[in-house]
PDB file of C-alpha atoms in Angstrom:
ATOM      1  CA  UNK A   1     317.326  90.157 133.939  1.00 98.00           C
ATOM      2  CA  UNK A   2     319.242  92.167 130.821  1.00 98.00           C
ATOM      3  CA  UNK A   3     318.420  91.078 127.208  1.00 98.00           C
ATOM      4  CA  UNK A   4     320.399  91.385 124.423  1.00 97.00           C
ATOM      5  CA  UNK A   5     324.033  90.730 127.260  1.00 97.00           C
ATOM      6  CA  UNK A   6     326.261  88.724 125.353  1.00 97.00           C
ATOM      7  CA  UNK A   7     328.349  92.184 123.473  1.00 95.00           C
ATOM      8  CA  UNK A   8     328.892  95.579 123.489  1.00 96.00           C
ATOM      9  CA  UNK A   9     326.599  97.324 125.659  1.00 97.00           C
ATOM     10  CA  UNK A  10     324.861  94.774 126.807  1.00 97.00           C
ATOM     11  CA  UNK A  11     327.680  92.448 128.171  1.00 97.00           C
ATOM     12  CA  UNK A  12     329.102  95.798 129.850  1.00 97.00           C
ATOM     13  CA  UNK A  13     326.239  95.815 131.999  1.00 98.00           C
ATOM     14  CA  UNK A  14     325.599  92.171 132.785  1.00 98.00           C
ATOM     15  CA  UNK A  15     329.382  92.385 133.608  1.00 97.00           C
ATOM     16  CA  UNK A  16     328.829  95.491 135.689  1.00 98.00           C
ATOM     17  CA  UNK A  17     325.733  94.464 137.227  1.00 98.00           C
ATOM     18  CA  UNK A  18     327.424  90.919 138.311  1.00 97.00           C
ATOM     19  CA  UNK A  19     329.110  92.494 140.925  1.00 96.00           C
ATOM     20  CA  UNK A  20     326.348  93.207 142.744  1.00 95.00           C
ATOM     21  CA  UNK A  21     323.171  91.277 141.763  1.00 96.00           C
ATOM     22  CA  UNK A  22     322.581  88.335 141.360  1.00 96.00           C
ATOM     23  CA  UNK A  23     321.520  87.885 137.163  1.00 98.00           C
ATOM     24  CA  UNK A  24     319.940  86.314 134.421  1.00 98.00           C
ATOM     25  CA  UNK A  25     320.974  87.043 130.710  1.00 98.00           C
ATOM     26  CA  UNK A  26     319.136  86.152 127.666  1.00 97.00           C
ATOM     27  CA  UNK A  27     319.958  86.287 123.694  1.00 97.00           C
ATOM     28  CA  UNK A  28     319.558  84.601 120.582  1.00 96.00           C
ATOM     29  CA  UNK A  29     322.508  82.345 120.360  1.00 96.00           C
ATOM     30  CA  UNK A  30     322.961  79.931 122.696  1.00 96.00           C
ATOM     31  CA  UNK A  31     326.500  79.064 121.985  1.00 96.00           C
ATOM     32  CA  UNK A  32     327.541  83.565 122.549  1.00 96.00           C
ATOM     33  CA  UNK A  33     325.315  82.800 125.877  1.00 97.00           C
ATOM     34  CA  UNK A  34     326.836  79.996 127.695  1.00 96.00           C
ATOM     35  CA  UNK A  35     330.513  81.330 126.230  1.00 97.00           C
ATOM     36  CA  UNK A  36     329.107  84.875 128.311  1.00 97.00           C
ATOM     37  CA  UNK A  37     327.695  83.211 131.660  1.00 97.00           C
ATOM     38  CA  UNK A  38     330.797  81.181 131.871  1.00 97.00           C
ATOM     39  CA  UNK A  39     333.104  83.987 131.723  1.00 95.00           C
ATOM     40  CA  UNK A  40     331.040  85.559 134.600  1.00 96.00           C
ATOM     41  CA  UNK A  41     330.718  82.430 136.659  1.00 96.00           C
ATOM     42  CA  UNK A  42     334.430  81.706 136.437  1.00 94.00           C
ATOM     43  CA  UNK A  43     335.226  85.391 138.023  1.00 91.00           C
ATOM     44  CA  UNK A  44     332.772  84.487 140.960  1.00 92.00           C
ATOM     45  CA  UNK A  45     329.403  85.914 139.841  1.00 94.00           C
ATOM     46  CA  UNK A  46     326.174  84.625 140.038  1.00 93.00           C
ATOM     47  CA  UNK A  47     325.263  84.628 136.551  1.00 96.00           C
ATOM     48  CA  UNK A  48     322.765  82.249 134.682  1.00 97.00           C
ATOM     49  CA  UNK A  49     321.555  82.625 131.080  1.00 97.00           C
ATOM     50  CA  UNK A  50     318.645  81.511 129.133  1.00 97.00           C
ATOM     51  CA  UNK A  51     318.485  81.705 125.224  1.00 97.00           C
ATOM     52  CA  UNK A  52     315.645  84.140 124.011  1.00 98.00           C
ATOM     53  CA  UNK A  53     314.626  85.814 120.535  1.00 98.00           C
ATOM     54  CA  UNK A  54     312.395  89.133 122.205  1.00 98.00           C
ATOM     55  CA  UNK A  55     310.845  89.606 119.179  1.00 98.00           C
ATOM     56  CA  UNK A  56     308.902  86.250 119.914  1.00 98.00           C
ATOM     57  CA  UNK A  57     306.229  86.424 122.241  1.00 98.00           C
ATOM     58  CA  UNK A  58     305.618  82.711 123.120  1.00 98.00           C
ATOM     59  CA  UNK A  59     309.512  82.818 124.573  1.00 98.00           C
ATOM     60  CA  UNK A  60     309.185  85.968 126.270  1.00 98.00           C
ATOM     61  CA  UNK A  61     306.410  83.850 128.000  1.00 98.00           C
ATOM     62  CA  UNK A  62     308.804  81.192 128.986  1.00 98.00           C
ATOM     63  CA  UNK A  63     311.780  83.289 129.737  1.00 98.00           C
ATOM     64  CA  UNK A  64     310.169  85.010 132.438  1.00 98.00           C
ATOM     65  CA  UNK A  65     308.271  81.934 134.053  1.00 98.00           C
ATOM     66  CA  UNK A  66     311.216  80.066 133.653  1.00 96.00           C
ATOM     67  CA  UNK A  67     313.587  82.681 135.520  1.00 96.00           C
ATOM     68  CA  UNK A  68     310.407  83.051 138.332  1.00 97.00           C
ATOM     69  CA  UNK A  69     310.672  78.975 138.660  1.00 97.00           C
ATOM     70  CA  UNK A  70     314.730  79.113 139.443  1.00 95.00           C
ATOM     71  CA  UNK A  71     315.512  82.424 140.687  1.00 95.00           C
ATOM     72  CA  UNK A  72     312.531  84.019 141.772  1.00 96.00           C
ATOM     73  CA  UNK A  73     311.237  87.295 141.805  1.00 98.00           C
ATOM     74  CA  UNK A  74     312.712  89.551 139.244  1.00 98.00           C
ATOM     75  CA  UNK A  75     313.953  92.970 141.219  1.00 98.00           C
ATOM     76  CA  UNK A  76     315.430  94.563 138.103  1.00 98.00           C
ATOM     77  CA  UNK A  77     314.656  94.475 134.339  1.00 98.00           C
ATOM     78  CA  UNK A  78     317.199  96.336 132.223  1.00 98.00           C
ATOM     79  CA  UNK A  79     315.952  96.300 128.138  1.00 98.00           C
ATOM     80  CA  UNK A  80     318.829  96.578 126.570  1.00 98.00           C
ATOM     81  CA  UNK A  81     318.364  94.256 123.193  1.00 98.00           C
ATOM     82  CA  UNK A  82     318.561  96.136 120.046  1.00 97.00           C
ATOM     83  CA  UNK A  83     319.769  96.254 116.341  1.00 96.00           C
ATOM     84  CA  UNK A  84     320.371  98.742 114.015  1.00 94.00           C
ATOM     85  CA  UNK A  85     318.871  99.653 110.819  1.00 94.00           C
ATOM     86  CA  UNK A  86     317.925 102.295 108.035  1.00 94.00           C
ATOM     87  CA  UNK A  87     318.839 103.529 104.635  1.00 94.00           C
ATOM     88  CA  UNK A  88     317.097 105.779 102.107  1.00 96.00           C
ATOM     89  CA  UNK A  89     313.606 106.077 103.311  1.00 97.00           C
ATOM     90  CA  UNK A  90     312.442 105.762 100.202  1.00 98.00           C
ATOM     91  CA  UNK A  91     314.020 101.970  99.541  1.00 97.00           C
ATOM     92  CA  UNK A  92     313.152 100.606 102.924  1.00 98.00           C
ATOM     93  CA  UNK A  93     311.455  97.302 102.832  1.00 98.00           C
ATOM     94  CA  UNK A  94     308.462  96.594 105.017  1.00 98.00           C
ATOM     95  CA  UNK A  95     310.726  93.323 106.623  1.00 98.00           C
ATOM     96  CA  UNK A  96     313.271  96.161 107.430  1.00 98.00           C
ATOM     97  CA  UNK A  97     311.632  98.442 109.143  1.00 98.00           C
ATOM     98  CA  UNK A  98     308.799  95.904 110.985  1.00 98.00           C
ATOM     99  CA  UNK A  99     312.319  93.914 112.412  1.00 98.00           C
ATOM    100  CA  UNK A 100     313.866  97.134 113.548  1.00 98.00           C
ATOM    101  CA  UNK A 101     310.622  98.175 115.426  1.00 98.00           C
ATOM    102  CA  UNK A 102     310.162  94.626 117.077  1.00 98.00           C
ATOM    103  CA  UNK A 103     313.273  94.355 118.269  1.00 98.00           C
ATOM    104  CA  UNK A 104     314.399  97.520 119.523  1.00 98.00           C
ATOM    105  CA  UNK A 105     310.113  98.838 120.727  1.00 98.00           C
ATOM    106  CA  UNK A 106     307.899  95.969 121.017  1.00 98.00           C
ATOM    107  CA  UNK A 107     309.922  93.420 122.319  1.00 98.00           C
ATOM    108  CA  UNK A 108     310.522  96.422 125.482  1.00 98.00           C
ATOM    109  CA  UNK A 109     306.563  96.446 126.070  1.00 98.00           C
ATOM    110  CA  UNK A 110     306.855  92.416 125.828  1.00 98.00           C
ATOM    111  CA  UNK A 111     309.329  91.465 128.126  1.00 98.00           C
ATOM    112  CA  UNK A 112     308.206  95.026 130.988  1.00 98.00           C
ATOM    113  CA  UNK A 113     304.629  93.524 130.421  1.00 98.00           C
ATOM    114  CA  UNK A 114     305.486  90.214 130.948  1.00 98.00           C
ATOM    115  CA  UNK A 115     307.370  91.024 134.339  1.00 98.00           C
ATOM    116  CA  UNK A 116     305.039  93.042 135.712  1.00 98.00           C
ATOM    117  CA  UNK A 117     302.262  90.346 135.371  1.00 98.00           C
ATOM    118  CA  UNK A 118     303.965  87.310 136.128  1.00 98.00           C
ATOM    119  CA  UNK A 119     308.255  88.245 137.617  1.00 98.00           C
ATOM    120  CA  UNK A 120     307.299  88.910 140.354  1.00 98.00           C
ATOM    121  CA  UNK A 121     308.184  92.710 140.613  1.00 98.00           C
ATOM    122  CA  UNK A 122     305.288  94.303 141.801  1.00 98.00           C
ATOM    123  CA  UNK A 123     305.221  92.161 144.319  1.00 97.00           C
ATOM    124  CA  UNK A 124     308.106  94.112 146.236  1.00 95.00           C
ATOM    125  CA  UNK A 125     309.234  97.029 147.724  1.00 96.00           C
ATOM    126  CA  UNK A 126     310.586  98.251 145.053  1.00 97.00           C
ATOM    127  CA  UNK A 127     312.007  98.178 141.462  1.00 98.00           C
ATOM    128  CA  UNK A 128     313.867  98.747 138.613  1.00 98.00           C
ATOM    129  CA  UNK A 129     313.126  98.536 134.696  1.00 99.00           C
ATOM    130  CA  UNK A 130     316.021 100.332 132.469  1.00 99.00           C
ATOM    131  CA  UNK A 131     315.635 100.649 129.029  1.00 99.00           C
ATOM    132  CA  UNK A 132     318.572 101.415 126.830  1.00 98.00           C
ATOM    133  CA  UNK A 133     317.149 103.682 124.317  1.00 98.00           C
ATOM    134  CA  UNK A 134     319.314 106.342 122.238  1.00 97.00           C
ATOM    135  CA  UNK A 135     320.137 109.932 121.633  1.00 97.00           C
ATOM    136  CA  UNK A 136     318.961 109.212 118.327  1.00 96.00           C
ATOM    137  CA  UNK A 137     315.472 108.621 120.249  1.00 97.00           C
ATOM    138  CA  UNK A 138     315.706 112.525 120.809  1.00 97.00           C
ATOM    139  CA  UNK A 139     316.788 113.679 117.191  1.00 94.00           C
ATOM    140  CA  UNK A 140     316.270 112.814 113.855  1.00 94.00           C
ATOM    141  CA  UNK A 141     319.099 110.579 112.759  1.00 92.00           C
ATOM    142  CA  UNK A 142     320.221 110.614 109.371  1.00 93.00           C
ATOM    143  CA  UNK A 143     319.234 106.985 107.238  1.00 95.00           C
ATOM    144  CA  UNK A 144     318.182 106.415 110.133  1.00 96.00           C
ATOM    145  CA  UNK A 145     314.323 106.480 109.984  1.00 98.00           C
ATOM    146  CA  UNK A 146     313.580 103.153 111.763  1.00 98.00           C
ATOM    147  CA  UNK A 147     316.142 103.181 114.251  1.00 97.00           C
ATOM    148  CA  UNK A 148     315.311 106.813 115.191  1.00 98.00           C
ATOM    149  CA  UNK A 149     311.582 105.730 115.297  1.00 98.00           C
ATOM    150  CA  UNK A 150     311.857 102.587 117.680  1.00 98.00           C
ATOM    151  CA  UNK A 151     314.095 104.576 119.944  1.00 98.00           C
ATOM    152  CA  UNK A 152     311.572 107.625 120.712  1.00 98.00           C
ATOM    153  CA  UNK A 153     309.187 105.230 121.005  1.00 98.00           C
ATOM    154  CA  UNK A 154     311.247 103.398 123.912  1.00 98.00           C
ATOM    155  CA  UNK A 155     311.451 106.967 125.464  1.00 98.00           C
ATOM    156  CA  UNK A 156     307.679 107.361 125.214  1.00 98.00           C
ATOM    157  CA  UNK A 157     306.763 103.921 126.167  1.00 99.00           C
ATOM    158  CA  UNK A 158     309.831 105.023 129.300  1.00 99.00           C
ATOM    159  CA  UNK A 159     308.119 108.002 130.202  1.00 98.00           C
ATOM    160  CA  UNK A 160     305.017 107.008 130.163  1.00 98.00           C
ATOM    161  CA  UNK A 161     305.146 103.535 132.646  1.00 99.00           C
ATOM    162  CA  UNK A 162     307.503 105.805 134.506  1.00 98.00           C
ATOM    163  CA  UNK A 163     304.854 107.709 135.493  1.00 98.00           C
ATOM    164  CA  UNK A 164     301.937 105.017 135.339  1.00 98.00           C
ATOM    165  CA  UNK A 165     304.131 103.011 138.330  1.00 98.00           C
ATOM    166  CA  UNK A 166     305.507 106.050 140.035  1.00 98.00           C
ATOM    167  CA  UNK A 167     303.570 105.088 143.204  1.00 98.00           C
ATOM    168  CA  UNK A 168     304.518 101.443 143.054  1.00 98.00           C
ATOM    169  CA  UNK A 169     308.081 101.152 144.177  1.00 97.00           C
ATOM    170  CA  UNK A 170     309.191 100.697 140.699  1.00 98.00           C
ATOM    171  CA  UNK A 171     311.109 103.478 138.970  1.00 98.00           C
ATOM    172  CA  UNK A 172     311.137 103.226 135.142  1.00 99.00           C
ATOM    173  CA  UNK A 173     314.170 104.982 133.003  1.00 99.00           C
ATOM    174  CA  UNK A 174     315.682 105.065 129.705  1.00 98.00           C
ATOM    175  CA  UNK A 175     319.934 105.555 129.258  1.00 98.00           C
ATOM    176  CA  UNK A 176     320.380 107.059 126.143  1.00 98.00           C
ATOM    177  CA  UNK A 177     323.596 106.260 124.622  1.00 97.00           C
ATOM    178  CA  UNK A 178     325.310 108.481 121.932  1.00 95.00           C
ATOM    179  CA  UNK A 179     328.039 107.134 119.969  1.00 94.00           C
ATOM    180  CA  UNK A 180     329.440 103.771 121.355  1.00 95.00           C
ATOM    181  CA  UNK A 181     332.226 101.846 120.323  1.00 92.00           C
ATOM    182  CA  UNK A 182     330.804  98.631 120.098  1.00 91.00           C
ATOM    183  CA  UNK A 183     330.350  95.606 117.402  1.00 88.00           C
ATOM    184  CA  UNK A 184     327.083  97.475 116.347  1.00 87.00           C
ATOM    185  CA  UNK A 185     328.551 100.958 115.170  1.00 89.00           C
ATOM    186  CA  UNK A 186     331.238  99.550 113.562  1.00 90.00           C
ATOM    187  CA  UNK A 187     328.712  97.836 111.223  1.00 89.00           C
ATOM    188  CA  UNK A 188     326.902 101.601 111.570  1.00 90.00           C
ATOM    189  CA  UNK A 189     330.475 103.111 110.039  1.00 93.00           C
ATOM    190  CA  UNK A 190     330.365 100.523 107.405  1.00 93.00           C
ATOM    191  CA  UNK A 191     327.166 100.835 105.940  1.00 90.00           C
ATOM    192  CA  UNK A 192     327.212 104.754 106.100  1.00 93.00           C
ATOM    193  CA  UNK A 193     330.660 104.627 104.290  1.00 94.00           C
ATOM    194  CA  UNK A 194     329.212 102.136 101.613  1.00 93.00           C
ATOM    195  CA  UNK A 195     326.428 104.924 101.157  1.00 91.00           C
ATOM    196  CA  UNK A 196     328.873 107.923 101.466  1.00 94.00           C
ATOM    197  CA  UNK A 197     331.104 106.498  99.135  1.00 96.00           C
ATOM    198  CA  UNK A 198     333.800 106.978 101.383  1.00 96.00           C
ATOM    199  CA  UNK A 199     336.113 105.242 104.252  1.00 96.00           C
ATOM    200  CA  UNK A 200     335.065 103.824 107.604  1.00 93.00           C
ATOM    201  CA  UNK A 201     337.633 105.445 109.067  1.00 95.00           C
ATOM    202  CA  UNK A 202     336.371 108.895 107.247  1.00 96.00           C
ATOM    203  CA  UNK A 203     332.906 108.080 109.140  1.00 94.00           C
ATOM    204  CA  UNK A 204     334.594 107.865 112.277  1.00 94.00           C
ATOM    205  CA  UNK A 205     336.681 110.877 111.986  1.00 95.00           C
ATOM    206  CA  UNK A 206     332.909 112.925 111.027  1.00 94.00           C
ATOM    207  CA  UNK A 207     331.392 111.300 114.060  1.00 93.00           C
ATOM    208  CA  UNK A 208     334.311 112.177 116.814  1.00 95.00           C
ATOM    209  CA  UNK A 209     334.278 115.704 115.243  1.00 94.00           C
ATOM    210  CA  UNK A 210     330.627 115.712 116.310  1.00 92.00           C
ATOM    211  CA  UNK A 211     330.861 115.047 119.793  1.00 95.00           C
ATOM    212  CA  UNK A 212     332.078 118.543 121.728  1.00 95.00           C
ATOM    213  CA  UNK A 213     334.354 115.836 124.177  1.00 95.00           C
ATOM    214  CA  UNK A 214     336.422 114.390 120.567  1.00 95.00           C
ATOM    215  CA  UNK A 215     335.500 110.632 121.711  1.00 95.00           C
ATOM    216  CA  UNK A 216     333.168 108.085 121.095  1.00 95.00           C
ATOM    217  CA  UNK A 217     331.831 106.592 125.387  1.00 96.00           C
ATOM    218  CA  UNK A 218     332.845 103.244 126.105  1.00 97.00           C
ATOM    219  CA  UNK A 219     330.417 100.619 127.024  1.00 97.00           C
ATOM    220  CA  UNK A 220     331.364 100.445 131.063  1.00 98.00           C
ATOM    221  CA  UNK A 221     330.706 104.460 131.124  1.00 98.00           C
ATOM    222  CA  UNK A 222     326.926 103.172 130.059  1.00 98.00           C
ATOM    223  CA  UNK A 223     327.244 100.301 132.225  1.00 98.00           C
ATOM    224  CA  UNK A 224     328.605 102.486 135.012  1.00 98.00           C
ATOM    225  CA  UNK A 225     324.714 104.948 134.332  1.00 98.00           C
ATOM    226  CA  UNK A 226     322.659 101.625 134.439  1.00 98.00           C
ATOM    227  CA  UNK A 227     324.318 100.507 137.651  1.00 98.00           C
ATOM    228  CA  UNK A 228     323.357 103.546 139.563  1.00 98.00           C
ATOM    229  CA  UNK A 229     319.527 103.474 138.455  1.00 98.00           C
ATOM    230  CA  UNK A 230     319.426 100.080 139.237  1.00 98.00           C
ATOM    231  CA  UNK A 231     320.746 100.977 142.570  1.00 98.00           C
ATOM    232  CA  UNK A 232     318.953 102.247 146.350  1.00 97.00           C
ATOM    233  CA  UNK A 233     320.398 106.268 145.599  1.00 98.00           C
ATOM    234  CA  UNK A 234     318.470 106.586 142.314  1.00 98.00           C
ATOM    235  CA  UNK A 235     315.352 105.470 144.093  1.00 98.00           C
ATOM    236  CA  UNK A 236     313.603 109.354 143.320  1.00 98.00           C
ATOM    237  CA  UNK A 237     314.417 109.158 139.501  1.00 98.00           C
ATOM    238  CA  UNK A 238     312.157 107.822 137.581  1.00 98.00           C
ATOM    239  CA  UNK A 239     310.326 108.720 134.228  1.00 98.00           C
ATOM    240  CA  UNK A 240     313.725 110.342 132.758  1.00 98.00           C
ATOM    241  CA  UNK A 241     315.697 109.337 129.785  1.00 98.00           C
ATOM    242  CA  UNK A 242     319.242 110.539 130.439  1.00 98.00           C
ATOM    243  CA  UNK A 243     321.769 111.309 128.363  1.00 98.00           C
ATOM    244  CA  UNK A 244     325.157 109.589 128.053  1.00 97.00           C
ATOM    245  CA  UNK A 245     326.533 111.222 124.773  1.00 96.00           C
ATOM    246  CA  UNK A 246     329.747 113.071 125.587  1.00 95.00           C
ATOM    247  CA  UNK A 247     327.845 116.659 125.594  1.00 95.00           C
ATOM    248  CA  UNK A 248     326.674 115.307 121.862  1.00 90.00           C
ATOM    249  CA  UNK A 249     323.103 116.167 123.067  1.00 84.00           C
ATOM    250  CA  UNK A 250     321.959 118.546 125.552  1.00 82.00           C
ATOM    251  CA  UNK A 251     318.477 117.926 125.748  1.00 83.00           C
TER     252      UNK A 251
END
């Protein structure tokens, strides 16, 4: 099961994934959805897709019972739904920050909770719940205040279960990206140019200049992380949130 798998990130993994799981992907609009699980389907993988908002509760419920019902037991859980947000601290609204922390934190205890009491993955030998977190759930991140916040919460919440279900079978991890190119941080550029006063393509230049290897890490590299914790060989890691970042953090 991967939330949020219909771009960027997201679709990199449910592509990845694909290839060797059966899966089950879930976002807001239905329309990006089916458009995703066809493209999967037509190159041979076993791909279904449900539409879910996480920060709703009551469809949490019936994405998980529903996937139990058709598929079964769910054997690996990867969080990865997520927006951005921020600004001057300052001029944050509460409906800001409260949507930044429900989607990107609570709706990762939502859907984990939910399949640990009713997918089915206690039930087995073992298994795997990734959550996509962030460097910028390690550091501050400038304008950044809610994003930063949800994301070291993600970590903590990580860390935490990681330990809680150490003896279960179930390994619990966190892959935090640095800079991405996806849809997302090219709205990032554009709404730290607009408060730079600059040019997107200034923002970029200041972020590559950041990163010691001169690129922003493509969404299959994060894919390619999520793959191997979801797979047998990572079976002794658990309770880690690792970094893939370009050497941007070393920590």
């Amino acid at each position: 099961l991967i939330t949020g798998a219909t771009q960027g990130i997201g679709l990199a993994i449910a592509t990845t994934l694909a290839t060797t799981h059966r899966i089950l992907i879930c976002a807001r609009d239905p329309d990006r959805l089916t458009h995703t699980r066809d493209q999967l389907t037509t190159h041979g993988h076993h791909a279904h897709a449900h539409p879910c908002d996480v920060r709703d509760p009551d469809q949490i419920t019936h994405l998980i019972a529903t996937t139990t019902h058709h598929h079964g037991p769910i054997s690996v859980l990867v969080n990865n739904a997520g927006r951005s947000g921020g600004g001057t601290t300052r001029d944050i609204p509460d409906d800001l920050w409260n949507d930044v922390i429900d989607t990107n934190l609570t709706s990762v205890f939502r859907v984990t909770r939910e399949v640990l009491k009713n997918g089915g993955i206690l039930d087995q030998p073992t298994g795997r719940i990734i959550n996509i977190a962030s460097t910028g759930g390690k550091q501050g991140v400038v304008l950044g205040a809610p994003y930063s916040a949800s994301k070291h919460g993600v970590i903590g919440f990580t860390k935490a279960l990681g330990l809680e279900l150490a003896k279960t079978g179930v390994t619990v991890n966190a892959v935090c990206p640095g800079y991405v190119e996806t849809p997302m941080a090219r709205k990032v550029r554009q709404n730290y140019a607009a408060h730079w006063g600059t040019t997107e393509t200034d923002v970029l230049h200041r972020f590559q200049n950041k990163i010691p290897l001169g690129r922003y890490t493509t969404p299959d590299e994060v894919a390619a992380m999520v793959a191997y914790l979801a797979s047998d060989a990572a079976a002794p890691v658990t309770a880690q949130a690792i970094n893939i970042c370009g050497g941007l953090g070393n920590y």
